[in-house]
Coordinates of C-alpha atoms in Angstrom, one line a residue:
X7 CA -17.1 14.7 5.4
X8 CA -19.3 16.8 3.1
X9 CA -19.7 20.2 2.6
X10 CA -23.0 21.8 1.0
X11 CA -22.2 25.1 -0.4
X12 CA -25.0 27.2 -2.0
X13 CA -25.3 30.5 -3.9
X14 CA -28.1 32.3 -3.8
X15 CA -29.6 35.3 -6.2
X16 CA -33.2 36.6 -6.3
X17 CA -33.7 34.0 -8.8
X18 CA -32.0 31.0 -9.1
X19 CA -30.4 28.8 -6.9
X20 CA -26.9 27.2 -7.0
X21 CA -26.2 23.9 -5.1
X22 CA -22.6 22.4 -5.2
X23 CA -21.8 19.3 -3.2
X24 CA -18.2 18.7 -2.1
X25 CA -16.6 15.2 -0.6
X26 CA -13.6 15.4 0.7
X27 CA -13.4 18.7 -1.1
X28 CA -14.4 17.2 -4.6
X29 CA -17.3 18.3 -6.6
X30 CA -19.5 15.6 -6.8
X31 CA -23.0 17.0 -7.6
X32 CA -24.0 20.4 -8.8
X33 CA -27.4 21.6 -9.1
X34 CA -29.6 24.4 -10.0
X35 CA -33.1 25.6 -9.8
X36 CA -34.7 28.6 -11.3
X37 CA -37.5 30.0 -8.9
X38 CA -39.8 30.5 -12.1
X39 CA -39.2 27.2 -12.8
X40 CA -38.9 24.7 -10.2
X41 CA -38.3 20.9 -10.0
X42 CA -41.6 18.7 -11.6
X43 CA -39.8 15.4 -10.6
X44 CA -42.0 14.2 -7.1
X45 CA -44.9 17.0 -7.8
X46 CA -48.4 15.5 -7.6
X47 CA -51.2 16.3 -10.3
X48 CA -54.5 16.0 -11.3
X49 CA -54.8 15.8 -14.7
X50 CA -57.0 14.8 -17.2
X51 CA -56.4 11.7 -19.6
X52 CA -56.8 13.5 -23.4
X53 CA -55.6 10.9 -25.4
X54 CA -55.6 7.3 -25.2
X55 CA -52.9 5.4 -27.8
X56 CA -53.7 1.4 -27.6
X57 CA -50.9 0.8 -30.0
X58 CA -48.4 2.6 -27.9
X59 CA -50.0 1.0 -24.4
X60 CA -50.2 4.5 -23.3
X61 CA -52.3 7.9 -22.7
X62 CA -51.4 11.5 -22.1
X63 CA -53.0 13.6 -19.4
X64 CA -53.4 17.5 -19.1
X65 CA -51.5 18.3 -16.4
X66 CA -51.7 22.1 -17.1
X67 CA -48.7 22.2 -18.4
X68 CA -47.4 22.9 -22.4
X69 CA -46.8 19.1 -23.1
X70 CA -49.4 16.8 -22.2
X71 CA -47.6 14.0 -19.6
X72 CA -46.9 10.7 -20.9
X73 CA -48.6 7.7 -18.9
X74 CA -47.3 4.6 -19.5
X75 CA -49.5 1.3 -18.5
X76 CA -46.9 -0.7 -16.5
X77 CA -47.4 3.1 -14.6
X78 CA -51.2 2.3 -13.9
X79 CA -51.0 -1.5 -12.8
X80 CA -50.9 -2.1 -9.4
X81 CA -47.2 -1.2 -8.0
X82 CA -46.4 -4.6 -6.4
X83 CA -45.6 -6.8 -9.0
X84 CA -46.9 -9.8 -7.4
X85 CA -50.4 -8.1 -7.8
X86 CA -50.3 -7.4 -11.3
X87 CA -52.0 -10.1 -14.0
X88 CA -49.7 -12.3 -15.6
X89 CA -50.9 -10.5 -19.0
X90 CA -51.2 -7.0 -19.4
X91 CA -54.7 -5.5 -19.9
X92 CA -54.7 -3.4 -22.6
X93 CA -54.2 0.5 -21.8
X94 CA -58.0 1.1 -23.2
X95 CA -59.4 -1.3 -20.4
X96 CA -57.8 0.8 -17.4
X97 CA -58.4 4.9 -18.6
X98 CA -60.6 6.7 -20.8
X99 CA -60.3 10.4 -22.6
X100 CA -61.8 12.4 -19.8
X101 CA -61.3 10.3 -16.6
X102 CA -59.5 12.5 -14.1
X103 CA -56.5 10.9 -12.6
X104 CA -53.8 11.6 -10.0
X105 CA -50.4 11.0 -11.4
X106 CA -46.8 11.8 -9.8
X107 CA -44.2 13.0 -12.3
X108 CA -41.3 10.5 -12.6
X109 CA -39.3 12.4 -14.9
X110 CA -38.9 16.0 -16.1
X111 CA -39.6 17.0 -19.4
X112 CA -36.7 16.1 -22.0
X113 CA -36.2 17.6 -25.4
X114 CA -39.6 18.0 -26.8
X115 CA -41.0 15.4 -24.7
X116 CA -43.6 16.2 -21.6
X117 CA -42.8 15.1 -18.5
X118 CA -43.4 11.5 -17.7
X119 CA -45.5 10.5 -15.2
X120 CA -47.1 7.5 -12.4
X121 CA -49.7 6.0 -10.2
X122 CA -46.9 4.4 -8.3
X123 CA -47.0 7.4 -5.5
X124 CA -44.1 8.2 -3.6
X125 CA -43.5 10.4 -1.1
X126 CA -39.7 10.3 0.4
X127 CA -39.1 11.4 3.9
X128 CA -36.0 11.4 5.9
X129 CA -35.1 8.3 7.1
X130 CA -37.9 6.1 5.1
X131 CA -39.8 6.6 1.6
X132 CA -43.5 6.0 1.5
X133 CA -45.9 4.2 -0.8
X134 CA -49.3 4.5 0.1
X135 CA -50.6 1.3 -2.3
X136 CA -47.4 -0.6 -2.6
X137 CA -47.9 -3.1 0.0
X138 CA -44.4 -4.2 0.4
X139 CA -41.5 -3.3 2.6
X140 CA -37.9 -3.0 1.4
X141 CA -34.4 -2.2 2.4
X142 CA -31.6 0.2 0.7
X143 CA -29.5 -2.0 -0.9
X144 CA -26.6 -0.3 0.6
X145 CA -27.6 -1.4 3.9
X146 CA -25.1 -4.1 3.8
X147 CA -25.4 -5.6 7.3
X148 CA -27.6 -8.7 7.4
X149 CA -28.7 -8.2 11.1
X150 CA -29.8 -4.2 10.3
X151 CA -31.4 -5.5 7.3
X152 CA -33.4 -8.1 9.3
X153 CA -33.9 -5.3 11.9
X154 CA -35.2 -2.3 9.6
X155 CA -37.5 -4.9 7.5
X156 CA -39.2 -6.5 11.1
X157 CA -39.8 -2.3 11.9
X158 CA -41.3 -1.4 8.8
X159 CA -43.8 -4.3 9.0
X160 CA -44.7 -3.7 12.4
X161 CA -45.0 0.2 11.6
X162 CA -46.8 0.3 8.5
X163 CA -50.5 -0.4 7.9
X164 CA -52.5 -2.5 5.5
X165 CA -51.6 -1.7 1.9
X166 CA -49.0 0.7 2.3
X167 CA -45.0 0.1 1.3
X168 CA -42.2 1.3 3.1
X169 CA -38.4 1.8 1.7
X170 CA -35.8 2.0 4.4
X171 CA -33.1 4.7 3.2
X172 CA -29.7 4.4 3.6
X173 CA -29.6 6.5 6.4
X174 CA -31.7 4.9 8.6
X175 CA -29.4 2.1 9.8
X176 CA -29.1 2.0 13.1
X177 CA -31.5 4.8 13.7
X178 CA -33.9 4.7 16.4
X179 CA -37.3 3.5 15.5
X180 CA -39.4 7.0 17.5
X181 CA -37.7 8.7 14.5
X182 CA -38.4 6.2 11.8
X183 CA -42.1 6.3 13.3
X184 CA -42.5 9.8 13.5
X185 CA -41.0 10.4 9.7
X186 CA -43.4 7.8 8.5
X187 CA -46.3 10.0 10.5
X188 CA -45.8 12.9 8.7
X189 CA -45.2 11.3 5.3
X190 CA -48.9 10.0 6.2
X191 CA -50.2 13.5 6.8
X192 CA -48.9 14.9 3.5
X193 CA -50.3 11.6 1.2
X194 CA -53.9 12.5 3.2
X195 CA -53.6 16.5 2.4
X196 CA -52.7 15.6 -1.1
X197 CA -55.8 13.1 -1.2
X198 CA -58.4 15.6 0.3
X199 CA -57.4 18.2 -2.4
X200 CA -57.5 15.9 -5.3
X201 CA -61.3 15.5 -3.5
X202 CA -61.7 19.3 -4.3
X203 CA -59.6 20.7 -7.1
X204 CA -60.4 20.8 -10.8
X205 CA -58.2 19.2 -13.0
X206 CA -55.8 20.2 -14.4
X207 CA -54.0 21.3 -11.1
X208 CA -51.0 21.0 -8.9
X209 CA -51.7 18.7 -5.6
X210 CA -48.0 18.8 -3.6
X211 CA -44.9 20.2 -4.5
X212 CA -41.9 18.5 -3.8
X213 CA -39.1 20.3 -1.6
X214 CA -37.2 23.2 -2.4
X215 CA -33.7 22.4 -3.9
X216 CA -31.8 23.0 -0.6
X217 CA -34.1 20.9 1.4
X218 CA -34.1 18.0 -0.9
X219 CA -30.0 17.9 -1.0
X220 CA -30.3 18.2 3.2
X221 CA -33.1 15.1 3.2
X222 CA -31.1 13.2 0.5
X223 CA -27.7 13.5 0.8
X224 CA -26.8 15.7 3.7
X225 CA -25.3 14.7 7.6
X226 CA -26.8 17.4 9.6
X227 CA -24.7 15.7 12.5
X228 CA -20.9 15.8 10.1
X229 CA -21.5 18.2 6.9
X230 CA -21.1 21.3 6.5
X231 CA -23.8 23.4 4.9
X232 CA -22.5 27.1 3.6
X233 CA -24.9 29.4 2.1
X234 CA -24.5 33.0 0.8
X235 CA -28.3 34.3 1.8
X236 CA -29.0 34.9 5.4
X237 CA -32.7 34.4 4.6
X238 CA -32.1 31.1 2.8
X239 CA -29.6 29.9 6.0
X240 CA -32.5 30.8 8.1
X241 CA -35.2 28.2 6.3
X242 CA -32.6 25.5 6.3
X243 CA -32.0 25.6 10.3
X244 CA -35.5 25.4 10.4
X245 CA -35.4 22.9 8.1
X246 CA -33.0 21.1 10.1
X247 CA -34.3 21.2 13.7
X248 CA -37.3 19.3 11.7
X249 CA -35.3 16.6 10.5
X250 CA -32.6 16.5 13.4
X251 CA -34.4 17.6 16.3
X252 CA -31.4 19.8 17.0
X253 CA -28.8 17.8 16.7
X254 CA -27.3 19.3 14.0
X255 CA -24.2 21.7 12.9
X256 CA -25.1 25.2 13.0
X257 CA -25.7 26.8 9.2
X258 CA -22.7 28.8 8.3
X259 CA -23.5 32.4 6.4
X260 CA -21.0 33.2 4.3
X261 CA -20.5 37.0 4.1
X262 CA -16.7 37.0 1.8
X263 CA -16.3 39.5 -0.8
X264 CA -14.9 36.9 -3.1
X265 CA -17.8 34.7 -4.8
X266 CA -18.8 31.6 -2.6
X267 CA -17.8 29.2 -5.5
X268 CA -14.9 30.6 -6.2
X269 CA -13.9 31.0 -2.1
X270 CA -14.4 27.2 -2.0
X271 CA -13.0 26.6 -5.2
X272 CA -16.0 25.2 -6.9
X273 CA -15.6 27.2 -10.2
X274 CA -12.0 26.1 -10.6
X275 CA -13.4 22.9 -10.2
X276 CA -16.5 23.5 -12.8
X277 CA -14.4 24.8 -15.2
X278 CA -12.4 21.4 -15.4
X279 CA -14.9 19.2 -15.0
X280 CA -17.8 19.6 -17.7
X281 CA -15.3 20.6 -20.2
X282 CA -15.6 18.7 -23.2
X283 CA -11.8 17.3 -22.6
X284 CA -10.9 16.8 -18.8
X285 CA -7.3 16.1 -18.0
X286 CA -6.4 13.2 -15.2
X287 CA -3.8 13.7 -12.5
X288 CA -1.1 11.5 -14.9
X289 CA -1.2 13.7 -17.6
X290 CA -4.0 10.9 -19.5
X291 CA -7.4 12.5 -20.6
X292 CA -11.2 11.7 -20.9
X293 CA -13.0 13.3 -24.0
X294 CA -16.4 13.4 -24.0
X295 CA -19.0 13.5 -26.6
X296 CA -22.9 13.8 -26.2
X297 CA -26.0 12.7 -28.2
X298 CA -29.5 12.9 -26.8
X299 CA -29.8 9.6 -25.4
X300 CA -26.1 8.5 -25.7
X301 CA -22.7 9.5 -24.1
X302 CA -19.5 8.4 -25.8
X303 CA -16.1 8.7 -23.3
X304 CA -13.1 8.2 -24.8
X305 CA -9.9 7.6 -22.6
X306 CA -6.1 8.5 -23.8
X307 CA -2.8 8.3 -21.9
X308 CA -2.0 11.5 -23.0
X309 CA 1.7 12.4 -21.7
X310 CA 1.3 9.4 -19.3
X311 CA 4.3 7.3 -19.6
X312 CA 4.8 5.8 -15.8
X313 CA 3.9 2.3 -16.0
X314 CA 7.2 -0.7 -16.1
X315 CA 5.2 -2.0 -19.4
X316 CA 3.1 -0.6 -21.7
X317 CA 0.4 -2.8 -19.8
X318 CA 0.8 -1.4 -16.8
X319 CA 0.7 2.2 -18.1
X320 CA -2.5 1.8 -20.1
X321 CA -4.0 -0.7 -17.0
X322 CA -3.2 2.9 -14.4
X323 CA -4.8 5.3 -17.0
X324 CA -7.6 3.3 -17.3
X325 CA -7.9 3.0 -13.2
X326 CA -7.5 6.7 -12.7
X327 CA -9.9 7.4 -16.0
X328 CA -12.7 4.9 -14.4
X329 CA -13.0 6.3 -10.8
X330 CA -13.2 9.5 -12.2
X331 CA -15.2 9.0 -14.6
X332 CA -18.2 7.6 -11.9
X333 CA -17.3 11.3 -10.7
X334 CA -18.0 13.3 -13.2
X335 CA -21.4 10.9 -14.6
X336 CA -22.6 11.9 -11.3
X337 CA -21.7 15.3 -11.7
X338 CA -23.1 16.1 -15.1
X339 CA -25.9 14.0 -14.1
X340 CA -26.0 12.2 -17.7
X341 CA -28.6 9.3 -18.3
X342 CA -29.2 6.7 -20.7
X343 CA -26.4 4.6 -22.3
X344 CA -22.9 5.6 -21.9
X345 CA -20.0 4.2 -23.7
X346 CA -16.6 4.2 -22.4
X347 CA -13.6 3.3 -24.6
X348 CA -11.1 2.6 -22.6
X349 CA -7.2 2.1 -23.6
X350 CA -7.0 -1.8 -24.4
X351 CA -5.5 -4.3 -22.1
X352 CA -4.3 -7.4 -22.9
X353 CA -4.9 -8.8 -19.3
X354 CA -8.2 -10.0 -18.4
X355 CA -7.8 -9.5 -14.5
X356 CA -6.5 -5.8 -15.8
X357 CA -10.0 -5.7 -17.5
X358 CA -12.7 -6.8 -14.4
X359 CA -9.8 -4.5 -12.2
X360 CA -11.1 -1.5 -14.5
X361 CA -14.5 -2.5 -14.0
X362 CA -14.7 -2.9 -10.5
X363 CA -13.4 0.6 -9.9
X364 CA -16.1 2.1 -12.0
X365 CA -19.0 0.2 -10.4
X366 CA -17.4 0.8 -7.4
X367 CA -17.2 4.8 -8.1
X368 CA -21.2 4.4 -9.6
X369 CA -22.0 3.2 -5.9
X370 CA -21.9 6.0 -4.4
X371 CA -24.1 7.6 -7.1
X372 CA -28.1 8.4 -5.8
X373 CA -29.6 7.7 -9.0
X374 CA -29.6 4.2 -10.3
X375 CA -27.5 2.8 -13.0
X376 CA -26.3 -0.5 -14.3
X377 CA -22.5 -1.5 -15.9
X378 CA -23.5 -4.1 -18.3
X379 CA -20.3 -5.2 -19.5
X380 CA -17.7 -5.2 -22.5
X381 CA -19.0 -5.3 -26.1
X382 CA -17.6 -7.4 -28.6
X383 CA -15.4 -4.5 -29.7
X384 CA -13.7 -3.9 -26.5
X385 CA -16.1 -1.1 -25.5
X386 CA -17.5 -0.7 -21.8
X387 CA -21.6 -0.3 -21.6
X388 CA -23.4 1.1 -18.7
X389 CA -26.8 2.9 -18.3
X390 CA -27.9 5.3 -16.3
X391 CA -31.2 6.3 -15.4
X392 CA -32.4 9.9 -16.7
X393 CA -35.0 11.7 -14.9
X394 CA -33.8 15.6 -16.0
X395 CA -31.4 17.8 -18.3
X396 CA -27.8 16.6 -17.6
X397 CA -26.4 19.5 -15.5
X398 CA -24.3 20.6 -18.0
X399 CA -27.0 21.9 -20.4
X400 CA -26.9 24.6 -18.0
X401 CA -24.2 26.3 -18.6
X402 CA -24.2 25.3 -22.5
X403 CA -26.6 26.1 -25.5
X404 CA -26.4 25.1 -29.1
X405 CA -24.1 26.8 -31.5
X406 CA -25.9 29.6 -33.7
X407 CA -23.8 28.9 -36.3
X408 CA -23.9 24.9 -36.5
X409 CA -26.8 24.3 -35.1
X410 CA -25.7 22.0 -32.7
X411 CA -23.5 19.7 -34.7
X412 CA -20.3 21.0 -33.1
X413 CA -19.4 21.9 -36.3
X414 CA -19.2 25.0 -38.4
X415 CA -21.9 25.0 -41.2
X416 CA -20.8 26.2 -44.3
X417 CA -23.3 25.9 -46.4
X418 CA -24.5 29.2 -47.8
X419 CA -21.1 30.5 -46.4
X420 CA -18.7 32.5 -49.5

């Protein structure tokens, strides 16, 4: 079971997400400055770069967007050329263009953005050009895969894609139908203003950050969902009957003097977890240090002395450090390439054990990432992919004093 609580002030918006009373995801969304991953534009191509096989469009915001070319072929890759054309041949400065963004803006990067338009619903995802229909990979039954692929290509019409979500095995096919429907409605509303607006301008707006938690990752028939703000518990029962029809747990208000977080001990738990040094159960530790596009975890066995051989102690650090280590990635929402350093092990079975845990821990993760392996130095790799800020830079801001280094800088210092 999972329980959603959610803190509310006139501005900003707290999600934290608890399985079996672990924090597992935290999010947060300003009002003034809302999610751009899923929002539809139209912008206007300003700049065309051949030697980078890519352009940036006005989008009306302070970066231009980047637009990539393998973003402008044909989504289906059994319908692109066997060569690429160049970027030149398929946009010009000026065109207008509707573009999705992918990923939000990162450092002093603008946001990233596609023609590959999707628009996810409850139970399915829809592509209006992808002409393809897929199946959640975590949709492990063959017979439900078989079943959920045979729907979607009797349901969907000519050119259009269809992903089947996790959450639609064995779910009825009315409500597969009738999600698919409205997905429909919304890629026709955003089509008829892109008809009438001037670019640059904003075409759809993806959900708020409490509705995109209940679509995504919430049981309205299991969970719990807590929430501070009357108003705000309000919109998410109506938000619910939508998607559940009424089947659904009611919305709990909470109305405690103590803070929600700290009621449902989410704070103790923040305060742990995305400190730079996180101690395990055993008494071993995970250290964690952070570039722009790289992550470096370092596991020790700390006071950890349990095992019958030194083996054996370092082989259970590593176990406990790896699953919760897939925590806390998920957690702090870090992307790109992450480097664990785990305690060596002679064993090789010891080794693919550590492994296994971790992958299995990443499973559970929504966004998509990818253990590559050992190095040659005894060093795990994985990637992760980022679409935002890793949560953490939320609570954080670089030092005045070192300008971000971590460490003190002396010069000019007597």
């Amino acid at each position: 079971m999972k329980q959603m609580i959610v803190h509310c002030e006139p501005k900003l918006t707290q999600m934290a997400l608890l399985e079996e009373g672990k924090l597992v995801e935290f999010a947060a969304e300003r009002s003034q400055n809302h999610s751009l991953v899923g929002s539809f534009y139209k912008g206007r191509v300003v700049n065309v770069l051949p030697g980078m096989q890519a352009a940036f469009v006005d989008i009306g915001h302070k970066k231009n967007a980047f637009l990539y070319v393998d973003d402008v072929l044909h989504p289906n890759l059994e319908k692109q050329p066997k060569e690429k054309p160049a970027i030149e041949t398929l946009l010009r400065v000026g065109q207008e263009v509707v573009v999705q963004v992918m990923k939000e803006p990162l450092g002093g990067k603008g946001p990233r953005v596609t023609t590959h338009y999707s628009l996810p619903g409850r139970w399915a995802v829809y592509m209006p050009n992808a002409d393809y229909v897929a199946v959640s990979k975590k949709v492990t039954k063959e017979h439900e895969r078989s079943r959920l692929k045979m729907l979607g290509e009797e349901i969907r019409q000519a050119g259009e894609g269809i992903i089947m979500r996790t959450v639609s095995e064995e779910e009825q096919p009315e409500a597969i139908t009738g999600d698919l429907a409205l997905l429909r409605e919304q890629w026709s509303l955003i089509q008829k203003r892109a008809e009438t607006y001037t670019a640059p301008a904003l075409l759809h707006r993806d959900l708020s950050i409490i509705q995109r938690f209940i679509r995504d990752v919430f049981d309205p028939y299991q969970d719990e969902l807590k929430i501070d703000s009357p108003k705000e518990a309000r919109e998410a029962e109506i938000f619910l009957e939508e998607i559940a029809h009424g089947k659904h747990l009611p919305v709990s208000v909470y109305e405690g003097q103590e803070h929600i977080f700290k009621s449902f001990g989410v704070q103790e738990q923040m305060e742990r977890d995305f400190s730079r040094k996180v101690i395990l159960e055993s008494g071993g530790s995970i250290v964690w240090d952070q570039a722009e596009a790289l992550t470096v975890v370092d596991v020790n066995t700390g006071k950890y002395t349990g095992g019958d051989s030194l083996e054996d102690t370092v082989t259970r650090t590593n176990l406990q450090a790896a699953e919760e280590i897939a925590r806390l990635i998920r957690l702090r929402d870090i992307g790109g390439i992450i480097i664990v350093d785990f305690i060596d092990m002679e064993q090789e079975r010891n080794r693919q054990e550590v492994v296994d845990k971790l992958e299995a821990g990443m499973s559970k993760d929504r966004t998509k990432s990818h253990v590559v392996g050992w190095t040659k130095l005894g060093l795990l790799e994985l990637t992760r992919k980022k679409v935002r800020d890793d949560t953490a830079m939320l609570f954080t801001k670089p030092c005045d004093n070192c300008d971000g280094t971590g460490r003190i800088n002396l010069i000019g210092i007597h």
